[in-house]
Amino acid sequence: MPRNPRPTRRSLLAAGSAAASAAALSACSGFSTGSDDPSSGTESDTLTMITWAGDAEAQAFQALADGFAAQGGPTVELQVVPYSEVLTAVDTGLRTDTPPDLFRVSYTDVAAYRAQGVLANLADPSSLEPSFLPAFWSAVSDDDGTFGIPHHTDTSMVLVNTAAVASAGLGALPTALDAAWTWEQFLDAAGRVQPSRADAYAFAVNWQNAGAYRWLNFVDQAGGRLLTDDLSGVAADDPGMLKALTFTREFFRQGLVPQSSSARGQPASDLFVNQSVAMVFAGDFLLSEIDAAGFEYQATFLPRDVNASADLGGNALVAVEASPNKAAALDFLEYCAQAQQMGDFCAAATVLPTRTDVDPASLDYTVRPDLMPLFVEQATTIREQLVEQVVVPDFSAINQQLADRLDEAFLSSDSDQDALAKLVAGIESVISS
Amino acid sequence: MRIARDLRRWSVSYAMLAPALVLFGVFMLFPLVQAVRISLTDSTGIGTADFIGLDNYSRMLGDPTFWRAAGNTGLLAVVSVPTSIAAGFGIALLLRDRLPARGLFRALFLAPYVISGVVVAMAGRWIFDENVGIVARTLAGWGLASPDWQSGGTAAAVSVFVMLFWARTGLVVVLYLSALQGIDSDLLEAAELDGTSRWQRVRYVSWPLLRPTTFFVTVLMVIEVFQVFDVIRVMTGGGPAGSTEILVTYAYSQGFQARREGYGSAIGVVVFLVILVATLFWWRLQRRAEEDA
């Protein structure tokens, strides 16, 4: 035995590892949605709200905060983060018991938070509900209550580069829903567009960047469903789904869209802005970006089949149940839900109101105000049958599977039936889990 | 007395080690333990999570996208590691000689490694965009069709490989260059006096002496391949049709986009184990070779 036992490398590492492991394991006490007891936190005279926002939206949110403070409410401090980081920022706050008081969330993510008990229930939703369009109200409500306010919506239309289609003889574009192109008419019109360059195409669809759910517009237009009526499984044998997949794969087979505009490809709006495509499916929130490209464009309605149908775009504002300032946060939601505030926000951010008593025609839109009435009309085709499928708690996983499987389907030479079988299997794999 | 003296010695040793141990524990060990723990749950990233044992791992076995990502990761390692090492070693040999502007060349080769991966990827997008990219426009000017960099699996994989090769090889050059400069010039002169050719001096003198460097570079490159994220994420997003999906990008998409944090963590743990096994395997090979020598 050595007289003076010296610390060996092994013993030091072992002791160090043990200490670190103990610290690590001591933290393994389960997840938290933040303290369940709002009273356990310290009430503050400042509300924090996490959101993503462009410049115009950030100013519009600040105006809401200023207006709320002017009415005697607490200060609302905005934490503007990139869109891709917003949920991570919220989740991190929830896990570390430092949640924001409020946050902005897309309709398709509401249910995931709702299912974990994160969101505060509005105190008196019945006073607000009659003023809202049912499809949007249902996106933030379930049998147990209403867990946020549908703050605004946006939806897609077909934007058309006027010069690029000049030689196609398309005539006047449909300006009324009843006259919207049918699927066959749309394919015919796209086929007549003669791209000016060898590397240009007729159109692109906005199903990239977490927009795979917009493919469900085609399913709903065909009278089909992705999920069963009870939302518990995939409607595997739905003929509408096969019809929609066949129709949308035809875009790629006929070379009407760039192969690179698949579900995991380049954003459709980028292709439109750099004039690689003559037409694009795009939401109204992109108008300011597209307008800056400096060429003339028009808008027409999404093509229709059995139904006219459009995607549920837009976002809700929600309060956090565990917030020590929950009551004040809910007051702020109610303030933002009022007609005047919603109208001002929508005008500044180029988005559409969700209240029935806010007339978009009366709003002072700064970008393409001539097109906004068309988007408003298109938004009336956002159908509850489709909304209920995209607000299920598993929808993030479903949307990711849609992106992966559609990308494969659009670029593969599988038969339509085989491609659909793979899509269905993918969706089933995340629903069953 | 002896105990007090020993304690003093130990305390000094631990005090010296403490900063490193704390950093290692907080930033390496703790996240690793957390990842393993989350991988055994059905965590979505929000709220409570239930313990589900090894379900996430068994689900992996039947997940075709996982296997495709694993295959792509292996292929990338098999292709890119030897290529980077061969090119890096060759360039280092050239730069060892007294070329004019040798310092400038060294800086140029290392520059891609030190700039952000996102910047590398953005450059890749400009170069390889199949519609408006530099390559597409150049080929169009010559009347040639552009490869389908975004919509064709092989072309997309090639574009990613080219950018990774460009970004990573500089480090290999620097490592080999410093190792080459550490070789005793007397050995090389003696070999030259013995009438060996330049190739023979490289093959039979320099290369064997660089074995420890090659071991280190190989391990480093394999780890880097398994950690590639930014370049693929920005250039192809793992597409088209999963052809550039690798394990790390798949773990990210599952954990953060699909909100299957438990499954994403399980994939991360598998990546860790693969790197660990590969490193241990390579280390044993290296040790055996040294013993044989």
mmCIF file of C-alpha atoms in Angstrom, chain B:
data_model
loop_
_atom_site.group_PDB
_atom_site.id
_atom_site.type_symbol
_atom_site.label_atom_id
_atom_site.label_comp_id
_atom_site.label_asym_id
_atom_site.label_seq_id
_atom_site.Cartn_x
_atom_site.Cartn_y
_atom_site.Cartn_z
ATOM 1 C CA MET B 1 -1.386 14.310 10.283
ATOM 2 C CA ARG B 2 -1.163 12.049 7.260
ATOM 3 C CA ILE B 3 -4.881 12.298 6.635
ATOM 4 C CA ALA B 4 -4.755 16.063 6.843
ATOM 5 C CA ARG B 5 -1.816 16.112 4.434
ATOM 6 C CA ASP B 6 -3.625 13.810 2.003
ATOM 7 C CA LEU B 7 -6.747 15.879 2.189
ATOM 8 C CA ARG B 8 -4.721 18.954 1.399
ATOM 9 C CA ARG B 9 -3.235 17.252 -1.637
ATOM 10 C CA TRP B 10 -6.590 15.975 -2.811
ATOM 11 C CA SER B 11 -8.248 19.311 -2.299
ATOM 12 C CA VAL B 12 -5.600 21.038 -4.393
ATOM 13 C CA SER B 13 -6.018 18.468 -7.141
ATOM 14 C CA TYR B 14 -9.781 18.781 -7.090
ATOM 15 C CA ALA B 15 -9.576 22.555 -6.986
ATOM 16 C CA MET B 16 -7.443 22.481 -10.099
ATOM 17 C CA LEU B 17 -9.805 20.059 -11.799
ATOM 18 C CA ALA B 18 -13.020 21.667 -10.636
ATOM 19 C CA PRO B 19 -13.558 24.166 -13.454
ATOM 20 C CA ALA B 20 -13.118 21.474 -16.103
ATOM 21 C CA LEU B 21 -15.283 18.988 -14.197
ATOM 22 C CA VAL B 22 -18.038 21.532 -13.689
ATOM 23 C CA LEU B 23 -18.044 22.496 -17.352
ATOM 24 C CA PHE B 24 -17.967 18.852 -18.396
ATOM 25 C CA GLY B 25 -20.750 17.982 -16.005
ATOM 26 C CA VAL B 26 -23.018 20.883 -16.914
ATOM 27 C CA PHE B 27 -22.531 20.991 -20.650
ATOM 28 C CA MET B 28 -21.750 17.351 -21.513
ATOM 29 C CA LEU B 29 -22.788 14.874 -18.878
ATOM 30 C CA PHE B 30 -25.994 16.535 -17.732
ATOM 31 C CA PRO B 31 -27.452 16.934 -21.256
ATOM 32 C CA LEU B 32 -26.435 13.368 -22.036
ATOM 33 C CA VAL B 33 -28.192 11.979 -18.976
ATOM 34 C CA GLN B 34 -31.207 14.153 -19.760
ATOM 35 C CA ALA B 35 -31.281 12.926 -23.362
ATOM 36 C CA VAL B 36 -31.239 9.306 -22.223
ATOM 37 C CA ARG B 37 -33.987 10.003 -19.710
ATOM 38 C CA ILE B 38 -36.209 11.835 -22.204
ATOM 39 C CA SER B 39 -35.658 9.057 -24.743
ATOM 40 C CA LEU B 40 -37.463 6.720 -22.342
ATOM 41 C CA THR B 41 -40.559 8.929 -22.274
ATOM 42 C CA ASP B 42 -43.282 10.053 -24.643
ATOM 43 C CA SER B 43 -42.325 13.690 -24.142
ATOM 44 C CA THR B 44 -43.704 16.169 -26.668
ATOM 45 C CA GLY B 45 -41.686 19.034 -25.276
ATOM 46 C CA ILE B 46 -44.661 20.439 -23.418
ATOM 47 C CA GLY B 47 -46.060 19.452 -20.082
ATOM 48 C CA THR B 48 -45.785 16.084 -18.437
ATOM 49 C CA ALA B 49 -44.331 12.978 -20.034
ATOM 50 C CA ASP B 50 -44.932 9.321 -19.251
ATOM 51 C CA PHE B 51 -42.230 6.693 -18.927
ATOM 52 C CA ILE B 52 -42.569 4.278 -21.867
ATOM 53 C CA GLY B 53 -39.424 2.207 -21.451
ATOM 54 C CA LEU B 54 -37.734 1.293 -24.708
ATOM 55 C CA ASP B 55 -40.743 1.979 -26.926
ATOM 56 C CA ASN B 56 -38.990 4.784 -28.773
ATOM 57 C CA TYR B 57 -36.086 2.481 -29.560
ATOM 58 C CA SER B 58 -38.307 -0.355 -30.730
ATOM 59 C CA ARG B 59 -40.265 2.105 -32.885
ATOM 60 C CA MET B 60 -36.994 3.025 -34.565
ATOM 61 C CA LEU B 61 -36.602 -0.544 -35.795
ATOM 62 C CA GLY B 62 -39.756 -0.251 -37.870
ATOM 63 C CA ASP B 63 -39.251 3.329 -39.025
ATOM 64 C CA PRO B 64 -38.110 3.367 -42.668
ATOM 65 C CA THR B 65 -37.106 7.027 -42.485
ATOM 66 C CA PHE B 66 -34.771 6.278 -39.583
ATOM 67 C CA TRP B 67 -33.062 3.526 -41.531
ATOM 68 C CA ARG B 68 -32.797 5.693 -44.591
ATOM 69 C CA ALA B 69 -31.236 8.476 -42.500
ATOM 70 C CA ALA B 70 -28.854 5.964 -40.920
ATOM 71 C CA GLY B 71 -27.862 4.676 -44.361
ATOM 72 C CA ASN B 72 -27.304 8.214 -45.632
ATOM 73 C CA THR B 73 -25.183 9.032 -42.584
ATOM 74 C CA GLY B 74 -23.063 5.922 -43.104
ATOM 75 C CA LEU B 75 -22.660 6.666 -46.807
ATOM 76 C CA LEU B 76 -21.636 10.238 -46.077
ATOM 77 C CA ALA B 77 -19.030 9.001 -43.601
ATOM 78 C CA VAL B 78 -17.678 6.358 -45.975
ATOM 79 C CA VAL B 79 -17.368 8.838 -48.835
ATOM 80 C CA SER B 80 -16.428 12.065 -47.125
ATOM 81 C CA VAL B 81 -13.955 10.939 -44.458
ATOM 82 C CA PRO B 82 -11.425 9.217 -46.768
ATOM 83 C CA THR B 83 -11.879 11.930 -49.398
ATOM 84 C CA SER B 84 -11.227 14.739 -46.928
ATOM 85 C CA ILE B 85 -8.222 12.921 -45.461
ATOM 86 C CA ALA B 86 -6.703 12.165 -48.872
ATOM 87 C CA ALA B 87 -7.247 15.689 -50.150
ATOM 88 C CA GLY B 88 -6.168 17.297 -46.883
ATOM 89 C CA PHE B 89 -2.977 15.232 -46.740
ATOM 90 C CA GLY B 90 -2.166 15.963 -50.379
ATOM 91 C CA ILE B 91 -2.674 19.689 -49.969
ATOM 92 C CA ALA B 92 -0.642 19.686 -46.763
ATOM 93 C CA LEU B 93 2.254 18.038 -48.635
ATOM 94 C CA LEU B 94 2.105 20.765 -51.252
ATOM 95 C CA LEU B 95 1.950 23.517 -48.667
ATOM 96 C CA ARG B 96 4.877 22.077 -46.696
ATOM 97 C CA ASP B 97 7.171 23.053 -49.522
ATOM 98 C CA ARG B 98 8.160 26.658 -49.810
ATOM 99 C CA LEU B 99 5.557 27.796 -52.259
ATOM 100 C CA PRO B 100 5.170 31.484 -53.007
ATOM 101 C CA ALA B 101 2.332 32.932 -50.885
ATOM 102 C CA ARG B 102 2.192 29.755 -48.795
ATOM 103 C CA GLY B 103 0.660 31.612 -45.873
ATOM 104 C CA LEU B 104 -2.107 32.951 -48.071
ATOM 105 C CA PHE B 105 -2.939 29.466 -49.322
ATOM 106 C CA ARG B 106 -3.062 28.121 -45.770
ATOM 107 C CA ALA B 107 -5.473 30.866 -44.792
ATOM 108 C CA LEU B 108 -7.604 30.241 -47.878
ATOM 109 C CA PHE B 109 -7.899 26.532 -47.175
ATOM 110 C CA LEU B 110 -8.768 27.066 -43.526
ATOM 111 C CA ALA B 111 -11.209 29.935 -44.110
ATOM 112 C CA PRO B 112 -14.257 27.765 -44.995
ATOM 113 C CA TYR B 113 -13.828 25.847 -41.739
ATOM 114 C CA VAL B 114 -13.910 28.907 -39.536
ATOM 115 C CA ILE B 115 -16.893 30.591 -41.144
ATOM 116 C CA SER B 116 -20.397 29.723 -40.040
ATOM 117 C CA GLY B 117 -21.948 26.556 -41.428
ATOM 118 C CA VAL B 118 -25.047 28.541 -42.296
ATOM 119 C CA VAL B 119 -22.966 30.883 -44.431
ATOM 120 C CA VAL B 120 -21.414 27.876 -46.157
ATOM 121 C CA ALA B 121 -24.877 26.500 -46.785
ATOM 122 C CA MET B 122 -26.197 29.801 -48.105
ATOM 123 C CA ALA B 123 -23.265 29.916 -50.501
ATOM 124 C CA GLY B 124 -24.177 26.362 -51.493
ATOM 125 C CA ARG B 125 -27.727 27.398 -52.231
ATOM 126 C CA TRP B 126 -26.579 30.195 -54.491
ATOM 127 C CA ILE B 127 -24.195 27.912 -56.295
ATOM 128 C CA PHE B 128 -26.459 24.889 -56.646
ATOM 129 C CA ASP B 129 -29.983 26.296 -57.013
ATOM 130 C CA GLU B 130 -31.306 24.245 -59.912
ATOM 131 C CA ASN B 131 -33.255 27.182 -61.356
ATOM 132 C CA VAL B 132 -31.241 30.319 -60.749
ATOM 133 C CA GLY B 133 -27.953 29.059 -59.255
ATOM 134 C CA ILE B 134 -24.500 29.915 -60.568
ATOM 135 C CA VAL B 135 -23.928 26.386 -61.876
ATOM 136 C CA ALA B 136 -27.359 26.243 -63.541
ATOM 137 C CA ARG B 137 -26.899 29.624 -65.213
ATOM 138 C CA THR B 138 -23.381 28.776 -66.350
ATOM 139 C CA LEU B 139 -24.505 25.470 -67.829
ATOM 140 C CA ALA B 140 -27.483 27.172 -69.455
ATOM 141 C CA GLY B 141 -25.080 29.647 -71.067
ATOM 142 C CA TRP B 142 -23.326 26.680 -72.660
ATOM 143 C CA GLY B 143 -26.618 25.171 -73.728
ATOM 144 C CA LEU B 144 -26.484 22.413 -71.108
ATOM 145 C CA ALA B 145 -29.198 21.351 -68.690
ATOM 146 C CA SER B 146 -28.590 21.809 -64.980
ATOM 147 C CA PRO B 147 -28.531 18.754 -62.724
ATOM 148 C CA ASP B 148 -31.627 18.626 -60.523
ATOM 149 C CA TRP B 149 -29.806 19.800 -57.399
ATOM 150 C CA GLN B 150 -32.992 20.211 -55.318
ATOM 151 C CA SER B 151 -35.317 17.595 -56.810
ATOM 152 C CA GLY B 152 -32.950 14.750 -57.640
ATOM 153 C CA GLY B 153 -31.635 12.634 -54.808
ATOM 154 C CA THR B 154 -28.167 11.962 -56.204
ATOM 155 C CA ALA B 155 -27.569 15.528 -57.353
ATOM 156 C CA ALA B 156 -28.752 16.905 -54.009
ATOM 157 C CA ALA B 157 -26.440 14.545 -52.134
ATOM 158 C CA VAL B 158 -23.530 15.559 -54.366
ATOM 159 C CA SER B 159 -24.183 19.251 -53.759
ATOM 160 C CA VAL B 160 -24.209 18.694 -49.999
ATOM 161 C CA PHE B 161 -21.046 16.591 -50.172
ATOM 162 C CA VAL B 162 -19.209 19.251 -52.200
ATOM 163 C CA MET B 163 -20.023 21.975 -49.688
ATOM 164 C CA LEU B 164 -19.097 19.794 -46.720
ATOM 165 C CA PHE B 165 -15.845 18.807 -48.413
ATOM 166 C CA TRP B 166 -15.059 22.470 -49.041
ATOM 167 C CA ALA B 167 -15.886 23.423 -45.480
ATOM 168 C CA ARG B 168 -14.137 20.595 -43.654
ATOM 169 C CA THR B 169 -10.972 19.856 -45.620
ATOM 170 C CA GLY B 170 -9.197 23.004 -44.434
ATOM 171 C CA LEU B 171 -8.992 21.654 -40.908
ATOM 172 C CA VAL B 172 -7.464 18.395 -42.158
ATOM 173 C CA VAL B 173 -4.889 20.413 -44.093
ATOM 174 C CA VAL B 174 -3.879 22.387 -41.021
ATOM 175 C CA LEU B 175 -3.621 19.291 -38.816
ATOM 176 C CA TYR B 176 -1.506 17.391 -41.330
ATOM 177 C CA LEU B 177 0.608 20.430 -42.064
ATOM 178 C CA SER B 178 1.544 20.916 -38.434
ATOM 179 C CA ALA B 179 2.253 17.189 -38.097
ATOM 180 C CA LEU B 180 4.417 17.183 -41.223
ATOM 181 C CA GLN B 181 6.404 20.087 -39.893
ATOM 182 C CA GLY B 182 7.032 18.070 -36.753
ATOM 183 C CA ILE B 183 8.788 15.256 -38.660
ATOM 184 C CA ASP B 184 12.524 15.303 -38.130
ATOM 185 C CA SER B 185 14.039 16.586 -41.356
ATOM 186 C CA ASP B 186 17.089 14.374 -40.771
ATOM 187 C CA LEU B 187 14.923 11.339 -41.427
ATOM 188 C CA LEU B 188 13.766 12.683 -44.752
ATOM 189 C CA GLU B 189 17.267 13.744 -45.740
ATOM 190 C CA ALA B 190 18.629 10.327 -44.814
ATOM 191 C CA ALA B 191 15.947 8.679 -46.927
ATOM 192 C CA GLU B 192 16.791 11.002 -49.792
ATOM 193 C CA LEU B 193 20.497 10.147 -49.505
ATOM 194 C CA ASP B 194 19.501 6.501 -49.674
ATOM 195 C CA GLY B 195 18.091 7.200 -53.129
ATOM 196 C CA THR B 196 14.387 7.095 -52.366
ATOM 197 C CA SER B 197 11.936 8.867 -54.616
ATOM 198 C CA ARG B 198 9.674 11.617 -53.333
ATOM 199 C CA TRP B 199 6.714 9.240 -53.391
ATOM 200 C CA GLN B 200 8.675 6.611 -51.439
ATOM 201 C CA ARG B 201 9.580 9.178 -48.765
ATOM 202 C CA VAL B 202 5.931 10.066 -48.402
ATOM 203 C CA ARG B 203 4.782 6.455 -48.412
ATOM 204 C CA TYR B 204 7.441 4.870 -46.201
ATOM 205 C CA VAL B 205 8.621 7.732 -43.979
ATOM 206 C CA SER B 206 6.072 10.496 -43.594
ATOM 207 C CA TRP B 207 2.848 8.517 -43.729
ATOM 208 C CA PRO B 208 3.774 5.957 -41.010
ATOM 209 C CA LEU B 209 5.001 8.754 -38.758
ATOM 210 C CA LEU B 210 1.691 10.539 -39.211
ATOM 211 C CA ARG B 211 -0.338 7.577 -37.975
ATOM 212 C CA PRO B 212 -1.406 9.269 -34.695
ATOM 213 C CA THR B 213 -2.484 12.334 -36.649
ATOM 214 C CA THR B 214 -4.425 10.189 -39.106
ATOM 215 C CA PHE B 215 -6.137 8.446 -36.202
ATOM 216 C CA PHE B 216 -7.101 11.769 -34.668
ATOM 217 C CA VAL B 217 -8.258 13.227 -37.981
ATOM 218 C CA THR B 218 -10.321 10.124 -38.781
ATOM 219 C CA VAL B 219 -12.111 10.192 -35.434
ATOM 220 C CA LEU B 220 -12.660 13.924 -35.731
ATOM 221 C CA MET B 221 -14.066 13.645 -39.250
ATOM 222 C CA VAL B 222 -16.380 10.762 -38.324
ATOM 223 C CA ILE B 223 -17.715 12.768 -35.391
ATOM 224 C CA GLU B 224 -18.164 15.778 -37.646
ATOM 225 C CA VAL B 225 -20.122 13.733 -40.169
ATOM 226 C CA PHE B 226 -22.461 12.580 -37.431
ATOM 227 C CA GLN B 227 -22.874 16.154 -36.271
ATOM 228 C CA VAL B 228 -23.497 17.785 -39.645
ATOM 229 C CA PHE B 229 -26.684 19.749 -39.331
ATOM 230 C CA ASP B 230 -26.541 23.351 -40.465
ATOM 231 C CA VAL B 231 -25.362 22.746 -44.023
ATOM 232 C CA ILE B 232 -27.980 20.083 -44.771
ATOM 233 C CA ARG B 233 -30.717 21.916 -42.935
ATOM 234 C CA VAL B 234 -30.224 25.078 -44.957
ATOM 235 C CA MET B 235 -29.317 23.559 -48.328
ATOM 236 C CA THR B 236 -31.824 20.738 -48.711
ATOM 237 C CA GLY B 237 -33.775 20.384 -45.469
ATOM 238 C CA GLY B 238 -33.109 16.649 -45.746
ATOM 239 C CA GLY B 239 -34.929 16.390 -49.056
ATOM 240 C CA PRO B 240 -35.700 15.671 -51.757
ATOM 241 C CA ALA B 241 -37.708 12.682 -50.622
ATOM 242 C CA GLY B 242 -35.357 12.092 -47.698
ATOM 243 C CA SER B 243 -32.307 11.589 -49.903
ATOM 244 C CA THR B 244 -30.111 13.911 -47.800
ATOM 245 C CA GLU B 245 -31.743 13.154 -44.471
ATOM 246 C CA ILE B 246 -29.154 12.078 -41.916
ATOM 247 C CA LEU B 247 -29.649 11.020 -38.324
ATOM 248 C CA VAL B 248 -29.067 14.447 -36.799
ATOM 249 C CA THR B 249 -31.469 16.263 -39.122
ATOM 250 C CA TYR B 250 -34.045 13.524 -38.558
ATOM 251 C CA ALA B 251 -33.640 13.808 -34.786
ATOM 252 C CA TYR B 252 -34.196 17.558 -35.070
ATOM 253 C CA SER B 253 -37.288 17.255 -37.238
ATOM 254 C CA GLN B 254 -38.800 14.688 -34.894
ATOM 255 C CA GLY B 255 -37.901 16.535 -31.717
ATOM 256 C CA PHE B 256 -38.699 20.095 -32.678
ATOM 257 C CA GLN B 257 -41.025 20.023 -35.676
ATOM 258 C CA ALA B 258 -43.072 16.882 -35.115
ATOM 259 C CA ARG B 259 -43.022 17.501 -31.353
ATOM 260 C CA ARG B 260 -41.895 13.939 -30.623
ATOM 261 C CA GLU B 261 -39.143 14.926 -28.243
ATOM 262 C CA GLY B 262 -38.804 11.467 -26.746
ATOM 263 C CA TYR B 263 -38.293 9.870 -30.153
ATOM 264 C CA GLY B 264 -35.911 12.630 -31.264
ATOM 265 C CA SER B 265 -33.858 12.125 -28.096
ATOM 266 C CA ALA B 266 -33.743 8.376 -28.699
ATOM 267 C CA ILE B 267 -32.280 9.002 -32.155
ATOM 268 C CA GLY B 268 -29.743 11.347 -30.549
ATOM 269 C CA VAL B 269 -28.746 8.648 -28.068
ATOM 270 C CA VAL B 270 -28.264 6.176 -30.924
ATOM 271 C CA VAL B 271 -26.018 8.696 -32.707
ATOM 272 C CA PHE B 272 -23.970 9.047 -29.509
ATOM 273 C CA LEU B 273 -23.601 5.283 -29.160
ATOM 274 C CA VAL B 274 -22.582 4.852 -32.783
ATOM 275 C CA ILE B 275 -19.877 7.520 -32.443
ATOM 276 C CA LEU B 276 -18.689 5.959 -29.184
ATOM 277 C CA VAL B 277 -18.455 2.475 -30.670
ATOM 278 C CA ALA B 278 -16.786 3.748 -33.839
ATOM 279 C CA THR B 279 -14.218 5.680 -31.812
ATOM 280 C CA LEU B 280 -13.451 2.738 -29.532
ATOM 281 C CA PHE B 281 -13.162 0.423 -32.514
ATOM 282 C CA TRP B 282 -10.782 2.781 -34.324
ATOM 283 C CA TRP B 283 -8.804 3.329 -31.136
ATOM 284 C CA ARG B 284 -8.281 -0.419 -30.706
ATOM 285 C CA LEU B 285 -7.176 -0.736 -34.315
ATOM 286 C CA GLN B 286 -4.728 2.086 -33.805
ATOM 287 C CA ARG B 287 -3.322 0.590 -30.619
ATOM 288 C CA ARG B 288 -2.924 -2.818 -32.220
ATOM 289 C CA ALA B 289 -1.084 -1.257 -35.146
ATOM 290 C CA GLU B 290 1.252 0.562 -32.768
ATOM 291 C CA GLU B 291 1.938 -2.650 -30.857
ATOM 292 C CA ASP B 292 2.669 -4.515 -34.079
ATOM 293 C CA ALA B 293 5.020 -1.737 -35.131
#
